[in-house]
Coordinates of C-alpha atoms in Angstrom, one line a residue:
M624 CA 122.4 163.3 141.0
A625 CA 122.4 166.9 139.9
R626 CA 124.9 169.2 141.6
R627 CA 123.2 171.9 143.7
E628 CA 124.3 175.3 144.9
R629 CA 122.6 177.4 147.6
V630 CA 122.5 181.1 147.5
V631 CA 120.7 182.8 150.5
R632 CA 119.7 186.4 150.3
M633 CA 117.6 188.6 152.6
S634 CA 114.2 189.4 151.3
V635 CA 113.7 193.2 150.8
E636 CA 110.2 192.9 152.3
Q637 CA 111.3 191.3 155.6
P638 CA 112.4 194.7 157.2
L639 CA 109.0 196.1 156.3
W640 CA 107.1 193.3 158.1
R641 CA 109.3 193.8 161.2
A642 CA 108.7 197.5 161.2
L643 CA 105.0 196.9 160.9
T644 CA 105.1 194.5 163.9
A645 CA 106.7 197.1 166.0
Y646 CA 104.4 199.8 164.7
R647 CA 101.3 197.9 165.7
V648 CA 102.5 197.3 169.3
L649 CA 103.6 200.9 169.8
T650 CA 100.3 202.4 168.4
M651 CA 98.3 199.9 170.5
V652 CA 100.1 201.3 173.6
Y653 CA 99.6 204.9 172.3
A654 CA 95.8 204.3 171.9
V655 CA 95.5 203.0 175.5
L656 CA 97.5 205.9 176.9
L657 CA 95.3 208.4 175.0
F658 CA 92.3 206.9 176.8
V659 CA 94.0 206.8 180.2
F660 CA 94.9 210.5 180.1
G661 CA 91.7 211.6 178.5
Q662 CA 89.1 209.3 180.0
G663 CA 87.3 212.3 181.5
R664 CA 85.8 213.3 178.2
Y665 CA 84.2 209.9 177.5
E666 CA 80.5 209.8 178.3
R667 CA 80.5 206.0 178.0
P668 CA 84.0 204.9 179.0
G669 CA 82.9 201.3 179.2
V670 CA 82.6 201.2 175.4
A671 CA 86.1 202.5 175.0
V672 CA 87.5 200.1 177.6
G673 CA 85.8 197.2 175.9
F674 CA 87.1 198.1 172.5
L675 CA 90.6 198.8 173.7
A676 CA 90.7 195.4 175.5
V677 CA 89.7 193.7 172.3
L678 CA 92.3 195.8 170.4
C679 CA 95.1 194.8 172.8
V680 CA 94.3 191.1 172.7
W681 CA 93.9 191.1 168.9
T682 CA 97.2 193.0 168.4
L683 CA 99.3 190.7 170.6
A684 CA 97.6 187.5 169.4
T685 CA 98.1 188.3 165.7
L686 CA 101.8 189.4 165.9
P687 CA 102.8 186.2 164.0
K688 CA 100.4 187.1 161.2
V689 CA 102.5 190.2 160.4
A690 CA 105.8 188.4 160.6
N691 CA 106.0 187.8 156.8
A692 CA 104.0 187.8 153.6
A693 CA 103.1 184.0 153.8
S694 CA 101.5 184.4 157.3
C695 CA 99.6 187.5 156.4
T696 CA 96.6 185.9 154.7
K697 CA 93.7 187.7 153.0
R698 CA 91.3 186.5 155.8
F699 CA 93.6 188.1 158.4
L700 CA 93.7 191.4 156.5
V701 CA 89.9 191.5 156.2
A702 CA 89.5 190.8 160.0
D703 CA 92.3 193.3 160.9
L704 CA 90.7 196.1 158.9
T705 CA 87.3 195.3 160.3
V706 CA 88.7 195.8 163.9
A707 CA 89.9 199.2 162.8
L708 CA 86.7 200.2 161.1
V709 CA 84.6 199.1 164.1
G710 CA 86.8 201.1 166.4
I711 CA 86.3 204.2 164.3
L712 CA 82.5 203.8 164.1
L713 CA 82.2 203.1 167.9
T714 CA 84.0 206.4 168.8
P715 CA 80.8 208.5 168.8
L716 CA 79.1 206.0 171.2
A717 CA 82.0 206.4 173.7
D718 CA 82.4 210.1 173.1
E719 CA 79.3 212.0 172.1
Q720 CA 81.3 215.1 171.4
A721 CA 83.4 213.4 168.8
R722 CA 81.0 214.5 166.0
T723 CA 81.3 218.2 167.0
M724 CA 84.9 218.4 168.1
D725 CA 88.1 217.3 166.3
G726 CA 89.8 214.5 168.2
T727 CA 91.2 211.1 167.9
T728 CA 89.2 207.9 167.3
L729 CA 89.3 204.9 169.6
P730 CA 92.0 203.0 167.6
S731 CA 93.8 206.3 166.8
I732 CA 96.8 205.8 164.5
W733 CA 96.7 202.0 165.0
T734 CA 94.3 202.1 162.0
A735 CA 97.2 203.0 159.7
G736 CA 98.9 199.7 160.6
A737 CA 96.0 197.8 159.2
V738 CA 96.2 199.8 156.0
L739 CA 100.0 199.4 155.8
A740 CA 99.5 195.6 156.0
Y741 CA 97.5 195.8 152.8
A742 CA 100.2 197.9 151.2
I743 CA 103.0 195.5 152.0
K744 CA 101.0 192.4 151.1
G745 CA 99.4 193.5 147.9
G746 CA 100.9 196.7 146.7
W747 CA 99.4 200.1 146.0
R748 CA 96.0 198.9 144.7
W749 CA 95.3 197.0 147.9
A750 CA 96.5 200.0 149.9
G751 CA 94.1 202.2 147.9
F752 CA 91.2 199.9 148.6
A753 CA 91.9 199.7 152.4
S754 CA 92.6 203.4 152.9
S755 CA 89.3 204.3 151.0
L756 CA 87.3 202.2 153.4
V757 CA 89.0 203.9 156.3
A758 CA 88.2 207.3 154.7
V759 CA 84.5 206.4 154.4
A760 CA 84.4 205.2 158.0
N761 CA 86.0 208.4 159.2
I762 CA 83.5 210.5 157.3
V763 CA 80.6 208.5 158.6
E764 CA 82.0 208.8 162.2
R765 CA 82.3 212.6 161.9
G766 CA 79.0 213.2 160.1
E767 CA 80.1 216.5 158.7
P768 CA 83.9 216.2 158.4
S769 CA 86.1 219.1 159.3
R770 CA 89.2 220.2 157.5
D771 CA 91.4 218.3 159.9
T772 CA 89.4 215.1 159.3
L773 CA 89.8 215.5 155.5
H774 CA 93.5 216.2 156.0
N775 CA 94.1 213.1 158.0
V776 CA 92.1 210.9 155.6
L777 CA 94.0 212.3 152.6
L778 CA 97.3 211.7 154.4
V779 CA 96.6 208.1 155.2
W780 CA 95.4 207.5 151.6
V781 CA 98.4 209.1 149.9
A782 CA 101.0 207.6 152.3
S783 CA 99.6 204.0 152.1
I784 CA 99.5 204.1 148.3
A785 CA 103.0 205.5 148.1
I786 CA 104.3 202.7 150.4
G787 CA 102.4 200.1 148.3
Y788 CA 104.1 201.4 145.2
V789 CA 107.5 201.3 146.8
V790 CA 106.9 197.7 147.8
E791 CA 106.0 196.8 144.2
V792 CA 109.2 198.5 142.9
A793 CA 111.2 196.6 145.6
R794 CA 109.8 193.3 144.5
A795 CA 110.7 194.0 140.9
S796 CA 114.2 194.9 141.9
E797 CA 114.4 191.7 144.0
R798 CA 113.3 189.6 141.0
T799 CA 116.0 191.3 138.9
L800 CA 118.6 190.5 141.5
A801 CA 117.5 186.9 141.7
R802 CA 117.8 186.6 137.9
A803 CA 121.3 188.1 138.1
L804 CA 122.3 185.6 140.8
E805 CA 120.9 182.8 138.7
I806 CA 122.9 183.8 135.6
E807 CA 126.1 184.1 137.7
A808 CA 125.5 180.7 139.3
T809 CA 124.8 179.2 135.8
T810 CA 128.1 180.6 134.5
R811 CA 130.1 179.2 137.4
E812 CA 128.4 175.8 136.9
R813 CA 129.0 175.8 133.2
E814 CA 132.7 176.7 133.7
R815 CA 133.0 173.8 136.2
L816 CA 131.4 171.3 133.8
A817 CA 133.7 172.6 131.0
R818 CA 136.8 172.0 133.1
D819 CA 135.7 168.6 134.2
I820 CA 134.7 167.5 130.7
H821 CA 137.9 168.9 129.2
D822 CA 140.1 167.1 131.8
S823 CA 138.4 163.8 131.3
V824 CA 136.0 162.9 128.6
L825 CA 137.3 165.2 125.8
Q826 CA 140.9 164.1 126.3
V827 CA 139.9 160.4 126.2
L828 CA 137.9 160.9 123.0
A829 CA 140.8 162.8 121.4
M830 CA 143.1 159.9 122.4
V831 CA 140.8 157.3 120.9
Q832 CA 140.6 159.3 117.7
R833 CA 144.4 159.6 117.4
R834 CA 145.0 155.9 118.2
G835 CA 142.2 154.7 116.0
T836 CA 143.5 156.7 113.1
A837 CA 147.0 155.4 113.6
L838 CA 145.9 151.7 113.9
G839 CA 143.7 151.9 110.8
G840 CA 141.1 149.3 109.8
E841 CA 138.1 149.0 112.1
A842 CA 139.9 151.0 114.8
A843 CA 139.9 153.9 112.3
E844 CA 136.2 153.9 112.2
L845 CA 136.0 153.9 116.0
G846 CA 138.4 156.8 115.9
R847 CA 136.2 158.7 113.5
M848 CA 133.1 158.2 115.7
A849 CA 135.1 159.3 118.7
G850 CA 136.1 162.4 116.9
E851 CA 132.5 163.2 116.0
Q852 CA 131.4 162.8 119.6
E853 CA 134.3 165.1 120.7
V854 CA 133.1 167.8 118.4
A855 CA 129.5 167.5 119.5
L856 CA 130.5 167.6 123.2
R857 CA 132.7 170.6 122.7
T858 CA 129.8 172.4 121.0
L859 CA 127.6 171.6 123.9
V860 CA 130.0 173.1 126.4
A861 CA 131.0 176.1 124.3
G862 CA 127.4 176.9 123.5
G863 CA 126.2 176.7 127.1
L864 CA 123.6 174.1 126.2
I865 CA 124.3 172.1 129.3
R866 CA 121.7 173.9 131.2
T867 CA 120.8 174.6 134.8
S868 CA 117.7 176.3 136.1
Y869 CA 116.4 177.5 139.4
V870 CA 113.7 177.1 142.1
S871 CA 113.0 180.1 144.3
E872 CA 111.5 179.5 147.8
D873 CA 110.4 181.9 150.5
E874 CA 111.5 181.2 154.1
S875 CA 110.8 183.1 157.3
E876 CA 114.0 185.0 157.2
G877 CA 114.3 185.7 153.5
A878 CA 114.3 184.1 150.0
V879 CA 116.4 181.1 149.0
V880 CA 117.5 180.4 145.4
R881 CA 118.4 176.8 144.7
V882 CA 120.2 175.9 141.5
V883 CA 119.2 172.6 140.0
E884 CA 119.6 170.9 136.6
E885 CA 116.4 170.8 134.6
P886 CA 115.7 169.7 131.1
D887 CA 114.1 171.9 128.5
E888 CA 111.2 169.6 128.2
A889 CA 109.9 171.1 131.5
A890 CA 108.7 174.2 129.6
G891 CA 105.0 174.6 128.8
P892 CA 103.5 174.0 125.4
D893 CA 103.5 177.8 124.6
A894 CA 107.1 178.3 125.6
E895 CA 109.7 179.2 123.0
T896 CA 112.4 176.8 122.0
D897 CA 116.1 177.5 121.6
L898 CA 116.8 176.7 118.0
R899 CA 120.4 175.8 118.9
T900 CA 119.3 172.8 120.8
L901 CA 117.6 171.4 117.7
L902 CA 120.5 172.1 115.4
L903 CA 123.2 170.8 117.7
P904 CA 122.6 167.1 116.9
R905 CA 123.4 168.0 113.2
A906 CA 127.0 169.0 114.1
G907 CA 129.8 166.5 113.7
S908 CA 133.3 166.0 112.4
R909 CA 132.2 167.3 109.0
V910 CA 129.4 169.6 110.0
T911 CA 130.4 172.8 111.9
L912 CA 127.7 174.7 113.8
S913 CA 128.2 178.4 114.5
D914 CA 125.6 180.3 116.6
P915 CA 125.4 183.7 118.3
G916 CA 126.3 182.2 121.7
A917 CA 122.9 183.1 123.1
P918 CA 119.6 181.4 122.9
V919 CA 117.8 181.8 119.6
L920 CA 114.2 181.6 120.7
L921 CA 111.3 180.7 118.4
P922 CA 108.0 179.0 119.0
A923 CA 108.5 175.2 119.2
P924 CA 106.6 174.5 115.9
A925 CA 108.5 177.1 114.0
A926 CA 111.9 176.0 115.5
R927 CA 111.2 172.4 114.6
E928 CA 110.2 173.3 111.0
L929 CA 113.3 175.4 110.6
A930 CA 115.5 172.6 112.0
A931 CA 113.9 170.1 109.7
A932 CA 114.6 172.4 106.7
V933 CA 118.3 172.5 107.8
G934 CA 118.3 168.7 108.0
A935 CA 116.9 168.5 104.5
A936 CA 119.7 170.8 103.3
L937 CA 122.3 168.6 105.0
D938 CA 120.8 165.5 103.5
N939 CA 121.2 167.0 100.1
V940 CA 124.9 167.7 100.9
R941 CA 125.4 164.0 101.8
V942 CA 123.5 162.7 98.8
H943 CA 124.9 165.1 96.1
A944 CA 128.3 166.2 97.5
G945 CA 129.3 162.9 99.0
Q946 CA 130.1 161.6 102.4
D947 CA 133.5 163.4 102.5
A948 CA 132.0 166.9 101.9
N949 CA 132.2 169.4 104.7
A950 CA 129.3 171.6 105.7
W951 CA 128.9 174.7 107.8
I952 CA 125.7 175.9 109.6
L953 CA 125.6 179.6 110.5
V954 CA 122.8 180.9 112.7
E955 CA 122.1 184.6 112.8
D956 CA 119.5 186.1 115.2
W957 CA 118.3 189.5 114.1
D958 CA 115.6 191.7 115.6
D959 CA 113.1 191.0 112.8
E960 CA 114.2 187.6 111.5
V961 CA 116.3 184.5 112.1
I962 CA 118.6 183.5 109.3
V963 CA 120.2 180.0 109.0
T964 CA 122.8 179.5 106.3
V965 CA 123.9 176.0 105.2
R966 CA 127.0 175.9 103.0
D967 CA 129.1 173.0 101.7
D968 CA 132.4 172.5 99.8
G969 CA 130.9 170.0 97.3
P970 CA 131.0 170.2 93.5
G971 CA 127.9 172.5 93.4
I972 CA 124.7 172.0 91.4
P973 CA 125.1 172.0 87.6
E974 CA 123.2 174.8 85.9
G975 CA 119.6 173.8 85.1
R976 CA 119.7 170.7 87.4
L977 CA 117.0 172.0 89.8
A978 CA 114.6 172.7 86.8
E979 CA 115.4 169.2 85.6
A980 CA 114.6 167.7 89.0
W981 CA 111.3 169.6 89.0
G982 CA 110.4 168.2 85.6
E983 CA 111.2 164.7 86.7
G984 CA 109.1 165.0 89.8
R985 CA 111.9 164.9 92.3
M986 CA 110.9 167.8 94.6
G987 CA 113.1 167.2 97.7
V988 CA 114.6 170.7 97.8
A989 CA 111.4 172.5 96.8
L990 CA 109.0 170.7 99.2
S991 CA 111.3 169.9 102.2
I992 CA 113.0 173.3 102.3
R993 CA 111.1 175.9 100.4
G994 CA 107.7 174.5 101.4
R995 CA 108.5 174.5 105.1
L996 CA 109.8 178.1 105.0
R997 CA 106.8 179.3 103.0
D998 CA 104.5 177.9 105.7
L999 CA 106.3 180.0 108.3
G1000 CA 106.1 183.1 106.2
G1001 CA 109.8 182.9 105.4
S1002 CA 111.9 182.1 102.3
A1003 CA 114.7 179.8 101.1
E1004 CA 117.4 181.0 98.7
L1005 CA 119.8 178.6 97.0
V1006 CA 123.0 179.7 95.4
S1007 CA 125.3 177.2 93.8
V1008 CA 128.4 177.7 91.6
P1009 CA 129.8 174.5 89.9
G1010 CA 133.0 173.6 91.6
Q1011 CA 132.5 176.0 94.5
G1012 CA 129.8 174.3 96.6
T1013 CA 126.2 175.2 97.4
E1014 CA 124.8 177.7 99.9
V1015 CA 121.2 177.6 101.2
E1016 CA 119.9 180.6 103.1
L1017 CA 116.8 180.1 105.2
K1018 CA 114.9 183.1 106.6
V1019 CA 112.2 183.1 109.2
P1020 CA 110.5 186.4 110.2
R1021 CA 109.8 187.1 113.8
A1022 CA 106.1 187.0 112.9
A1023 CA 106.7 183.2 113.0
R1024 CA 106.3 183.5 116.7
E1025 CA 102.5 184.1 116.3
R1026 CA 102.3 181.6 113.4
G1027 CA 104.0 178.9 115.5
K1028 CA 101.8 179.5 118.5
A1029 CA 98.7 179.4 116.4
G1030 CA 99.9 176.1 114.9
E1031 CA 99.8 174.5 118.4
K1032 CA 96.1 175.2 118.9

């Protein structure tokens, strides 16, 4: 089973939801007290009493709805804002002088809590939508709005949008922090795996290689195979290709990041592929792979074509330079292109041999290597000096990202 780690962190939104819960209760009490101490000015106090009763029941019954983002659904937000808007529009019925004198509405500043719920849940765009509806309701309630009415409307509108924007920034910061925690956990897991593998598997493979070489015969072949596996495994560990990935979950008290192993195959069809994972199987006791130490990302079709071109170059090394020839693969990841160089220490290609092969119809190098790179918009350059080996330089431009994705459709 995959090893798991658990990293618990407090969600940056949780304090905002708690503050909103307290704000709704306090402003509910405030609205009731305003009516109690100023009930003499209401021509129809029954309307005010009825609405405030509904407001109190609604506020207390929906406290769990503003406990966190998961509980605060769109349906609740619509209903909550409706309660506030109805309270604003009912104010002239309870107080006929409300249209001619500046004063508070029935829900008073409780209305701002409904708007803030939109801001915390959906960001500044949702806040702008909710506060605009509140502004329209206030203007309709006043008939001919005074300067104080416009001032209050503008204040709610600006404050809610500002809070919504701050929430969005906080969420972005939270995602950045989560990614940093993931990278840190990945590094620790990789180091642990490297220590375990080094203390067990690699030492056993090295011992088998030494003993097999010393015994000779069939044991020597087993030793050679063990040596190749040791090199491949060391490359896996050193290159960080033993991967882990993460699943983030939201709980009532905050976010939880779980670290779990996950294969690359889980990526979607449009996801980019790390070229190193395709070149790694080519490494062995006589093939050395050197990469930047970080993912070299290309669209999957482009990465596969480039890896196939590298395989064709290595096949040429085995066929023409012999089984005992050594080869080196160098991967370079630049801003505008990816360069893979394959070099060997074989006898090199005699002058004119490629032209002769072309004339004889043996087009392995041209079709398998140059053809693949040409389809990607890249190029393949071959340099060979007799007695000094051969070097093949494969270049793929970053435009291959779009070419590769288009090839999937």
